């Protein structure tokens, strides 16, 4: 059975994806900066598949090659990489520290960039699939999400460009753009008044995103043409279009903020 390596899988979308992948019969390498959390998720997966938990900081570029080797030694060659690890600091850009801005860039952009580069080297002969969890903020300039959104814009551009560059290779690419997902991260955002815009769209459970990610494993896009999955399917496409129109976004923002406030009041 194919081997899936999932980053940031100690909780949230990553943990849900590990469970969904195991239910679908994949062997799973659960990695997380919190090694205990990664091992705990791996231990609870069904016993009919093989699973390991690995402590892994995606910001450590040298560690990526070691992780791929360790997973291959214990489970076999990695067929699918899921770039999922991410973090957030919400707030007006001027109110965040330089360290907070830099931390988001390091985790949300450089982490999956290092992983993608290592996966391409690793998969160049036998082929593989790189699935990257991005965000609807890669299309939408949302107040309170300046650097977070910027990292997702950059990540989307990087993956799309690499897919074109690698069109002759045997590596396929998929981008998944979730809306707000009911995780600890979203609970953190709820406590910040500056993050209200994100709540204008109805949130979804991590299992919804996980099931979509796992389904994408079998729907390999054409080489050189990365698949992009947006949520919700119709509304996400509309948001993608509006987000590209800066003037429209400025006009729409008062309505977006009002909708977000109403949603938070309703709980």
mmCIF file with all atom_site columns, N, CA and C in Angstrom, residues 14-75:
data_model
loop_
_atom_site.group_PDB
_atom_site.id
_atom_site.type_symbol
_atom_site.label_atom_id
_atom_site.label_alt_id
_atom_site.label_comp_id
_atom_site.label_asym_id
_atom_site.label_entity_id
_atom_site.label_seq_id
_atom_site.pdbx_PDB_ins_code
_atom_site.Cartn_x
_atom_site.Cartn_y
_atom_site.Cartn_z
_atom_site.occupancy
_atom_site.B_iso_or_equiv
_atom_site.pdbx_formal_charge
_atom_site.auth_seq_id
_atom_site.auth_comp_id
_atom_site.auth_asym_id
_atom_site.auth_atom_id
_atom_site.pdbx_PDB_model_num
ATOM 1   N N  . UNK A 1 14 ? -4.286 18.003 10.042 1.00 0.00 ? 14 UNK A N  1
ATOM 2   C CA . UNK A 1 14 ? -3.283 16.962 9.834  1.00 0.00 ? 14 UNK A CA 1
ATOM 3   C C  . UNK A 1 14 ? -3.661 15.655 10.496 1.00 0.00 ? 14 UNK A C  1
ATOM 4   N N  . UNK A 1 15 ? -4.112 15.720 11.756 1.00 0.00 ? 15 UNK A N  1
ATOM 5   C CA . UNK A 1 15 ? -4.522 14.503 12.464 1.00 0.00 ? 15 UNK A CA 1
ATOM 6   C C  . UNK A 1 15 ? -5.737 13.874 11.790 1.00 0.00 ? 15 UNK A C  1
ATOM 7   N N  . UNK A 1 16 ? -6.694 14.710 11.374 1.00 0.00 ? 16 UNK A N  1
ATOM 8   C CA . UNK A 1 16 ? -7.875 14.186 10.678 1.00 0.00 ? 16 UNK A CA 1
ATOM 9   C C  . UNK A 1 16 ? -7.483 13.532 9.360  1.00 0.00 ? 16 UNK A C  1
ATOM 10  N N  . UNK A 1 17 ? -6.502 14.101 8.673  1.00 0.00 ? 17 UNK A N  1
ATOM 11  C CA . UNK A 1 17 ? -6.036 13.517 7.411  1.00 0.00 ? 17 UNK A CA 1
ATOM 12  C C  . UNK A 1 17 ? -5.339 12.187 7.654  1.00 0.00 ? 17 UNK A C  1
ATOM 13  N N  . UNK A 1 18 ? -4.574 12.096 8.732  1.00 0.00 ? 18 UNK A N  1
ATOM 14  C CA . UNK A 1 18 ? -3.932 10.823 9.072  1.00 0.00 ? 18 UNK A CA 1
ATOM 15  C C  . UNK A 1 18 ? -4.987 9.741  9.300  1.00 0.00 ? 18 UNK A C  1
ATOM 16  N N  . UNK A 1 19 ? -6.050 10.082 10.013 1.00 0.00 ? 19 UNK A N  1
ATOM 17  C CA . UNK A 1 19 ? -7.113 9.101  10.275 1.00 0.00 ? 19 UNK A CA 1
ATOM 18  C C  . UNK A 1 19 ? -7.827 8.704  8.984  1.00 0.00 ? 19 UNK A C  1
ATOM 19  N N  . UNK A 1 20 ? -8.123 9.699  8.147  1.00 0.00 ? 20 UNK A N  1
ATOM 20  C CA . UNK A 1 20 ? -8.821 9.407  6.888  1.00 0.00 ? 20 UNK A CA 1
ATOM 21  C C  . UNK A 1 20 ? -7.952 8.570  5.959  1.00 0.00 ? 20 UNK A C  1
ATOM 22  N N  . UNK A 1 21 ? -6.654 8.868  5.923  1.00 0.00 ? 21 UNK A N  1
ATOM 23  C CA . UNK A 1 21 ? -5.743 8.104  5.068  1.00 0.00 ? 21 UNK A CA 1
ATOM 24  C C  . UNK A 1 21 ? -5.641 6.662  5.552  1.00 0.00 ? 21 UNK A C  1
ATOM 25  N N  . UNK A 1 22 ? -5.552 6.477  6.868  1.00 0.00 ? 22 UNK A N  1
ATOM 26  C CA . UNK A 1 22 ? -5.479 5.119  7.414  1.00 0.00 ? 22 UNK A CA 1
ATOM 27  C C  . UNK A 1 22 ? -6.769 4.351  7.130  1.00 0.00 ? 22 UNK A C  1
ATOM 28  N N  . UNK A 1 23 ? -7.909 5.019  7.270  1.00 0.00 ? 23 UNK A N  1
ATOM 29  C CA . UNK A 1 23 ? -9.190 4.364  6.972  1.00 0.00 ? 23 UNK A CA 1
ATOM 30  C C  . UNK A 1 23 ? -9.261 3.933  5.511  1.00 0.00 ? 23 UNK A C  1
ATOM 31  N N  . UNK A 1 24 ? -8.591 4.694  4.637  1.00 0.00 ? 24 UNK A N  1
ATOM 32  C CA . UNK A 1 24 ? -8.576 4.361  3.207  1.00 0.00 ? 24 UNK A CA 1
ATOM 33  C C  . UNK A 1 24 ? -7.524 3.311  2.871  1.00 0.00 ? 24 UNK A C  1
ATOM 34  N N  . UNK A 1 25 ? -6.745 2.888  3.887  1.00 0.00 ? 25 UNK A N  1
ATOM 35  C CA . UNK A 1 25 ? -5.784 1.816  3.668  1.00 0.00 ? 25 UNK A CA 1
ATOM 36  C C  . UNK A 1 25 ? -4.357 2.241  3.425  1.00 0.00 ? 25 UNK A C  1
ATOM 37  N N  . UNK A 1 26 ? -4.066 3.528  3.569  1.00 0.00 ? 26 UNK A N  1
ATOM 38  C CA . UNK A 1 26 ? -2.696 4.001  3.367  1.00 0.00 ? 26 UNK A CA 1
ATOM 39  C C  . UNK A 1 26 ? -1.871 3.788  4.632  1.00 0.00 ? 26 UNK A C  1
ATOM 40  N N  . UNK A 1 27 ? -0.596 3.482  4.472  1.00 0.00 ? 27 UNK A N  1
ATOM 41  C CA . UNK A 1 27 ? 0.338  3.527  5.587  1.00 0.00 ? 27 UNK A CA 1
ATOM 42  C C  . UNK A 1 27 ? 0.709  4.989  5.812  1.00 0.00 ? 27 UNK A C  1
ATOM 43  N N  . UNK A 1 28 ? 0.828  5.390  7.089  1.00 0.00 ? 28 UNK A N  1
ATOM 44  C CA . UNK A 1 28 ? 0.895  6.817  7.398  1.00 0.00 ? 28 UNK A CA 1
ATOM 45  C C  . UNK A 1 28 ? 2.084  7.149  8.292  1.00 0.00 ? 28 UNK A C  1
ATOM 46  N N  . UNK A 1 29 ? 2.836  8.172  7.875  1.00 0.00 ? 29 UNK A N  1
ATOM 47  C CA . UNK A 1 29 ? 3.861  8.773  8.725  1.00 0.00 ? 29 UNK A CA 1
ATOM 48  C C  . UNK A 1 29 ? 3.306  10.092 9.237  1.00 0.00 ? 29 UNK A C  1
ATOM 49  N N  . UNK A 1 30 ? 3.063  10.149 10.537 1.00 0.00 ? 30 UNK A N  1
ATOM 50  C CA . UNK A 1 30 ? 2.513  11.340 11.184 1.00 0.00 ? 30 UNK A CA 1
ATOM 51  C C  . UNK A 1 30 ? 3.684  12.158 11.714 1.00 0.00 ? 30 UNK A C  1
ATOM 52  N N  . UNK A 1 31 ? 3.881  13.369 11.198 1.00 0.00 ? 31 UNK A N  1
ATOM 53  C CA . UNK A 1 31 ? 4.971  14.188 11.710 1.00 0.00 ? 31 UNK A CA 1
ATOM 54  C C  . UNK A 1 31 ? 4.419  15.467 12.317 1.00 0.00 ? 31 UNK A C  1
ATOM 55  N N  . UNK A 1 32 ? 5.131  15.961 13.326 1.00 0.00 ? 32 UNK A N  1
ATOM 56  C CA . UNK A 1 32 ? 4.703  17.184 14.000 1.00 0.00 ? 32 UNK A CA 1
ATOM 57  C C  . UNK A 1 32 ? 5.873  17.713 14.814 1.00 0.00 ? 32 UNK A C  1
ATOM 58  N N  . UNK A 1 33 ? 5.900  19.011 15.032 1.00 0.00 ? 33 UNK A N  1
ATOM 59  C CA . UNK A 1 33 ? 6.943  19.585 15.882 1.00 0.00 ? 33 UNK A CA 1
ATOM 60  C C  . UNK A 1 33 ? 6.805  19.067 17.315 1.00 0.00 ? 33 UNK A C  1
ATOM 61  N N  . UNK A 1 34 ? 5.585  18.669 17.678 1.00 0.00 ? 34 UNK A N  1
ATOM 62  C CA . UNK A 1 34 ? 5.319  18.021 18.964 1.00 0.00 ? 34 UNK A CA 1
ATOM 63  C C  . UNK A 1 34 ? 5.371  16.513 18.742 1.00 0.00 ? 34 UNK A C  1
ATOM 64  N N  . UNK A 1 35 ? 6.505  15.918 19.044 1.00 0.00 ? 35 UNK A N  1
ATOM 65  C CA . UNK A 1 35 ? 6.688  14.497 18.788 1.00 0.00 ? 35 UNK A CA 1
ATOM 66  C C  . UNK A 1 35 ? 5.706  13.615 19.536 1.00 0.00 ? 35 UNK A C  1
ATOM 67  N N  . UNK A 1 36 ? 5.378  13.989 20.778 1.00 0.00 ? 36 UNK A N  1
ATOM 68  C CA . UNK A 1 36 ? 4.424  13.191 21.557 1.00 0.00 ? 36 UNK A CA 1
ATOM 69  C C  . UNK A 1 36 ? 3.050  13.185 20.891 1.00 0.00 ? 36 UNK A C  1
ATOM 70  N N  . UNK A 1 37 ? 2.637  14.343 20.380 1.00 0.00 ? 37 UNK A N  1
ATOM 71  C CA . UNK A 1 37 ? 1.337  14.425 19.701 1.00 0.00 ? 37 UNK A CA 1
ATOM 72  C C  . UNK A 1 37 ? 1.338  13.573 18.439 1.00 0.00 ? 37 UNK A C  1
ATOM 73  N N  . UNK A 1 38 ? 2.446  13.608 17.696 1.00 0.00 ? 38 UNK A N  1
ATOM 74  C CA . UNK A 1 38 ? 2.549  12.801 16.471 1.00 0.00 ? 38 UNK A CA 1
ATOM 75  C C  . UNK A 1 38 ? 2.452  11.318 16.796 1.00 0.00 ? 38 UNK A C  1
ATOM 76  N N  . UNK A 1 39 ? 3.165  10.891 17.824 1.00 0.00 ? 39 UNK A N  1
ATOM 77  C CA . UNK A 1 39 ? 3.142  9.471  18.191 1.00 0.00 ? 39 UNK A CA 1
ATOM 78  C C  . UNK A 1 39 ? 1.775  9.053  18.716 1.00 0.00 ? 39 UNK A C  1
ATOM 79  N N  . UNK A 1 40 ? 1.112  9.951  19.435 1.00 0.00 ? 40 UNK A N  1
ATOM 80  C CA . UNK A 1 40 ? -0.218 9.640  19.959 1.00 0.00 ? 40 UNK A CA 1
ATOM 81  C C  . UNK A 1 40 ? -1.219 9.420  18.824 1.00 0.00 ? 40 UNK A C  1
ATOM 82  N N  . UNK A 1 41 ? -1.179 10.283 17.806 1.00 0.00 ? 41 UNK A N  1
ATOM 83  C CA . UNK A 1 41 ? -2.072 10.114 16.655 1.00 0.00 ? 41 UNK A CA 1
ATOM 84  C C  . UNK A 1 41 ? -1.759 8.807  15.935 1.00 0.00 ? 41 UNK A C  1
ATOM 85  N N  . UNK A 1 42 ? -0.471 8.525  15.734 1.00 0.00 ? 42 UNK A N  1
ATOM 86  C CA . UNK A 1 42 ? -0.079 7.295  15.029 1.00 0.00 ? 42 UNK A CA 1
ATOM 87  C C  . UNK A 1 42 ? -0.551 6.051  15.772 1.00 0.00 ? 42 UNK A C  1
ATOM 88  N N  . UNK A 1 43 ? -0.470 6.083  17.093 1.00 0.00 ? 43 UNK A N  1
ATOM 89  C CA . UNK A 1 43 ? -0.849 4.914  17.889 1.00 0.00 ? 43 UNK A CA 1
ATOM 90  C C  . UNK A 1 43 ? -2.345 4.630  17.851 1.00 0.00 ? 43 UNK A C  1
ATOM 91  N N  . UNK A 1 44 ? -3.150 5.650  17.598 1.00 0.00 ? 44 UNK A N  1
ATOM 92  C CA . UNK A 1 44 ? -4.606 5.440  17.608 1.00 0.00 ? 44 UNK A CA 1
ATOM 93  C C  . UNK A 1 44 ? -5.153 5.031  16.240 1.00 0.00 ? 44 UNK A C  1
ATOM 94  N N  . UNK A 1 45 ? -4.305 4.977  15.223 1.00 0.00 ? 45 UNK A N  1
ATOM 95  C CA . UNK A 1 45 ? -4.773 4.616  13.886 1.00 0.00 ? 45 UNK A CA 1
ATOM 96  C C  . UNK A 1 45 ? -5.069 3.119  13.810 1.00 0.00 ? 45 UNK A C  1
ATOM 97  N N  . UNK A 1 46 ? -5.929 2.706  12.878 1.00 0.00 ? 46 UNK A N  1
ATOM 98  C CA . UNK A 1 46 ? -6.293 1.285  12.763 1.00 0.00 ? 46 UNK A CA 1
ATOM 99  C C  . UNK A 1 46 ? -5.069 0.383  12.628 1.00 0.00 ? 46 UNK A C  1
ATOM 100 N N  . UNK A 1 47 ? -5.159 -0.793 13.212 1.00 0.00 ? 47 UNK A N  1
ATOM 101 C CA . UNK A 1 47 ? -4.009 -1.696 13.244 1.00 0.00 ? 47 UNK A CA 1
ATOM 102 C C  . UNK A 1 47 ? -3.805 -2.459 11.937 1.00 0.00 ? 47 UNK A C  1
ATOM 103 N N  . UNK A 1 48 ? -4.741 -2.299 10.994 1.00 0.00 ? 48 UNK A N  1
ATOM 104 C CA . UNK A 1 48 ? -4.555 -2.983 9.711  1.00 0.00 ? 48 UNK A CA 1
ATOM 105 C C  . UNK A 1 48 ? -3.629 -2.208 8.774  1.00 0.00 ? 48 UNK A C  1
ATOM 106 N N  . UNK A 1 49 ? -3.199 -1.012 9.215  1.00 0.00 ? 49 UNK A N  1
ATOM 107 C CA . UNK A 1 49 ? -2.204 -0.255 8.446  1.00 0.00 ? 49 UNK A CA 1
ATOM 108 C C  . UNK A 1 49 ? -1.005 0.004  9.350  1.00 0.00 ? 49 UNK A C  1
ATOM 109 N N  . UNK A 1 50 ? 0.109  0.327  8.725  1.00 0.00 ? 50 UNK A N  1
ATOM 110 C CA . UNK A 1 50 ? 1.306  0.671  9.492  1.00 0.00 ? 50 UNK A CA 1
ATOM 111 C C  . UNK A 1 50 ? 1.357  2.185  9.666  1.00 0.00 ? 50 UNK A C  1
ATOM 112 N N  . UNK A 1 51 ? 1.769  2.620  10.856 1.00 0.00 ? 51 UNK A N  1
ATOM 113 C CA . UNK A 1 51 ? 1.831  4.056  11.127 1.00 0.00 ? 51 UNK A CA 1
ATOM 114 C C  . UNK A 1 51 ? 2.954  4.342  12.106 1.00 0.00 ? 51 UNK A C  1
ATOM 115 N N  . UNK A 1 52 ? 3.610  5.471  11.911 1.00 0.00 ? 52 UNK A N  1
ATOM 116 C CA . UNK A 1 52 ? 4.649  5.913  12.835 1.00 0.00 ? 52 UNK A CA 1
ATOM 117 C C  . UNK A 1 52 ? 4.448  7.395  13.123 1.00 0.00 ? 52 UNK A C  1
ATOM 118 N N  . UNK A 1 53 ? 4.890  7.823  14.295 1.00 0.00 ? 53 UNK A N  1
ATOM 119 C CA . UNK A 1 53 ? 4.887  9.234  14.657 1.00 0.00 ? 53 UNK A CA 1
ATOM 120 C C  . UNK A 1 53 ? 6.316  9.737  14.723 1.00 0.00 ? 53 UNK A C  1
ATOM 121 N N  . UNK A 1 54 ? 6.564  10.884 14.110 1.00 0.00 ? 54 UNK A N  1
ATOM 122 C CA . UNK A 1 54 ? 7.923  11.416 13.998 1.00 0.00 ? 54 UNK A CA 1
ATOM 123 C C  . UNK A 1 54 ? 7.941  12.883 14.412 1.00 0.00 ? 54 UNK A C  1
ATOM 124 N N  . UNK A 1 55 ? 8.869  13.241 15.293 1.00 0.00 ? 55 UNK A N  1
ATOM 125 C CA . UNK A 1 55 ? 9.056  14.654 15.634 1.00 0.00 ? 55 UNK A CA 1
ATOM 126 C C  . UNK A 1 55 ? 9.787  15.347 14.487 1.00 0.00 ? 55 UNK A C  1
ATOM 127 N N  . UNK A 1 56 ? 9.218  16.444 14.006 1.00 0.00 ? 56 UNK A N  1
ATOM 128 C CA . UNK A 1 56 ? 9.779  17.088 12.812 1.00 0.00 ? 56 UNK A CA 1
ATOM 129 C C  . UNK A 1 56 ? 9.406  18.564 12.800 1.00 0.00 ? 56 UNK A C  1
ATOM 130 N N  . UNK A 1 57 ? 10.406 19.415 12.741 1.00 0.00 ? 57 UNK A N  1
ATOM 131 C CA . UNK A 1 57 ? 10.213 20.857 12.587 1.00 0.00 ? 57 UNK A CA 1
ATOM 132 C C  . UNK A 1 57 ? 10.400 21.190 11.114 1.00 0.00 ? 57 UNK A C  1
ATOM 133 N N  . UNK A 1 58 ? 9.331  21.584 10.437 1.00 0.00 ? 58 UNK A N  1
ATOM 134 C CA . UNK A 1 58 ? 9.408  21.808 8.987  1.00 0.00 ? 58 UNK A CA 1
ATOM 135 C C  . UNK A 1 58 ? 10.342 22.954 8.631  1.00 0.00 ? 58 UNK A C  1
ATOM 136 N N  . UNK A 1 59 ? 10.664 23.814 9.601  1.00 0.00 ? 59 UNK A N  1
ATOM 137 C CA . UNK A 1 59 ? 11.573 24.937 9.332  1.00 0.00 ? 59 UNK A CA 1
ATOM 138 C C  . UNK A 1 59 ? 13.021 24.492 9.195  1.00 0.00 ? 59 UNK A C  1
ATOM 139 N N  . UNK A 1 60 ? 13.328 23.291 9.645  1.00 0.00 ? 60 UNK A N  1
ATOM 140 C CA . UNK A 1 60 ? 14.699 22.771 9.607  1.00 0.00 ? 60 UNK A CA 1
ATOM 141 C C  . UNK A 1 60 ? 14.934 22.100 8.260  1.00 0.00 ? 60 UNK A C  1
ATOM 142 N N  . UNK A 1 61 ? 15.565 22.823 7.344  1.00 0.00 ? 61 UNK A N  1
ATOM 143 C CA . UNK A 1 61 ? 15.714 22.291 5.984  1.00 0.00 ? 61 UNK A CA 1
ATOM 144 C C  . UNK A 1 61 ? 16.562 21.035 5.943  1.00 0.00 ? 61 UNK A C  1
ATOM 145 N N  . UNK A 1 62 ? 17.528 20.907 6.843  1.00 0.00 ? 62 UNK A N  1
ATOM 146 C CA . UNK A 1 62 ? 18.386 19.725 6.852  1.00 0.00 ? 62 UNK A CA 1
ATOM 147 C C  . UNK A 1 62 ? 17.631 18.489 7.334  1.00 0.00 ? 62 UNK A C  1
ATOM 148 N N  . UNK A 1 63 ? 16.585 18.692 8.122  1.00 0.00 ? 63 UNK A N  1
ATOM 149 C CA . UNK A 1 63 ? 15.857 17.555 8.698  1.00 0.00 ? 63 UNK A CA 1
ATOM 150 C C  . UNK A 1 63 ? 14.971 16.853 7.681  1.00 0.00 ? 63 UNK A C  1
ATOM 151 N N  . UNK A 1 64 ? 14.623 17.531 6.595  1.00 0.00 ? 64 UNK A N  1
ATOM 152 C CA . UNK A 1 64 ? 13.693 16.934 5.638  1.00 0.00 ? 64 UNK A CA 1
ATOM 153 C C  . UNK A 1 64 ? 14.221 15.642 5.029  1.00 0.00 ? 64 UNK A C  1
ATOM 154 N N  . UNK A 1 65 ? 15.468 15.640 4.590  1.00 0.00 ? 65 UNK A N  1
ATOM 155 C CA . UNK A 1 65 ? 16.034 14.428 3.985  1.00 0.00 ? 65 UNK A CA 1
ATOM 156 C C  . UNK A 1 65 ? 16.060 13.290 5.002  1.00 0.00 ? 65 UNK A C  1
ATOM 157 N N  . UNK A 1 66 ? 16.360 13.625 6.261  1.00 0.00 ? 66 UNK A N  1
ATOM 158 C CA . UNK A 1 66 ? 16.390 12.609 7.313  1.00 0.00 ? 66 UNK A CA 1
ATOM 159 C C  . UNK A 1 66 ? 15.007 12.009 7.526  1.00 0.00 ? 66 UNK A C  1
ATOM 160 N N  . UNK A 1 67 ? 13.978 12.846 7.516  1.00 0.00 ? 67 UNK A N  1
ATOM 161 C CA . UNK A 1 67 ? 12.610 12.356 7.707  1.00 0.00 ? 67 UNK A CA 1
ATOM 162 C C  . UNK A 1 67 ? 12.224 11.397 6.593  1.00 0.00 ? 67 UNK A C  1
ATOM 163 N N  . UNK A 1 68 ? 12.509 11.760 5.342  1.00 0.00 ? 68 UNK A N  1
ATOM 164 C CA . UNK A 1 68 ? 12.187 10.864 4.229  1.00 0.00 ? 68 UNK A CA 1
ATOM 165 C C  . UNK A 1 68 ? 12.917 9.527  4.372  1.00 0.00 ? 68 UNK A C  1
ATOM 166 N N  . UNK A 1 69 ? 14.192 9.568  4.763  1.00 0.00 ? 69 UNK A N  1
ATOM 167 C CA . UNK A 1 69 ? 14.957 8.320  4.932  1.00 0.00 ? 69 UNK A CA 1
ATOM 168 C C  . UNK A 1 69 ? 14.381 7.476  6.060  1.00 0.00 ? 69 UNK A C  1
ATOM 169 N N  . UNK A 1 70 ? 14.044 8.127  7.182  1.00 0.00 ? 70 UNK A N  1
ATOM 170 C CA . UNK A 1 70 ? 13.517 7.383  8.328  1.00 0.00 ? 70 UNK A CA 1
ATOM 171 C C  . UNK A 1 70 ? 12.168 6.736  8.012  1.00 0.00 ? 70 UNK A C  1
ATOM 172 N N  . UNK A 1 71 ? 11.321 7.474  7.307  1.00 0.00 ? 71 UNK A N  1
ATOM 173 C CA . UNK A 1 71 ? 10.016 6.916  6.943  1.00 0.00 ? 71 UNK A CA 1
ATOM 174 C C  . UNK A 1 71 ? 10.193 5.741  5.991  1.00 0.00 ? 71 UNK A C  1
ATOM 175 N N  . UNK A 1 72 ? 11.085 5.881  5.011  1.00 0.00 ? 72 UNK A N  1
ATOM 176 C CA . UNK A 1 72 ? 11.315 4.779  4.069  1.00 0.00 ? 72 UNK A CA 1
ATOM 177 C C  . UNK A 1 72 ? 11.850 3.549  4.794  1.00 0.00 ? 72 UNK A C  1
ATOM 178 N N  . UNK A 1 73 ? 12.728 3.761  5.753  1.00 0.00 ? 73 UNK A N  1
ATOM 179 C CA . UNK A 1 73 ? 13.305 2.633  6.490  1.00 0.00 ? 73 UNK A CA 1
ATOM 180 C C  . UNK A 1 73 ? 12.232 1.884  7.281  1.00 0.00 ? 73 UNK A C  1
ATOM 181 N N  . UNK A 1 74 ? 11.253 2.606  7.808  1.00 0.00 ? 74 UNK A N  1
ATOM 182 C CA . UNK A 1 74 ? 10.254 1.970  8.661  1.00 0.00 ? 74 UNK A CA 1
ATOM 183 C C  . UNK A 1 74 ? 8.978  1.543  7.929  1.00 0.00 ? 74 UNK A C  1
ATOM 184 N N  . UNK A 1 75 ? 8.597  2.287  6.896  1.00 0.00 ? 75 UNK A N  1
ATOM 185 C CA . UNK A 1 75 ? 7.332  1.999  6.212  1.00 0.00 ? 75 UNK A CA 1
ATOM 186 C C  . UNK A 1 75 ? 7.486  1.674  4.738  1.00 0.00 ? 75 UNK A C  1
#
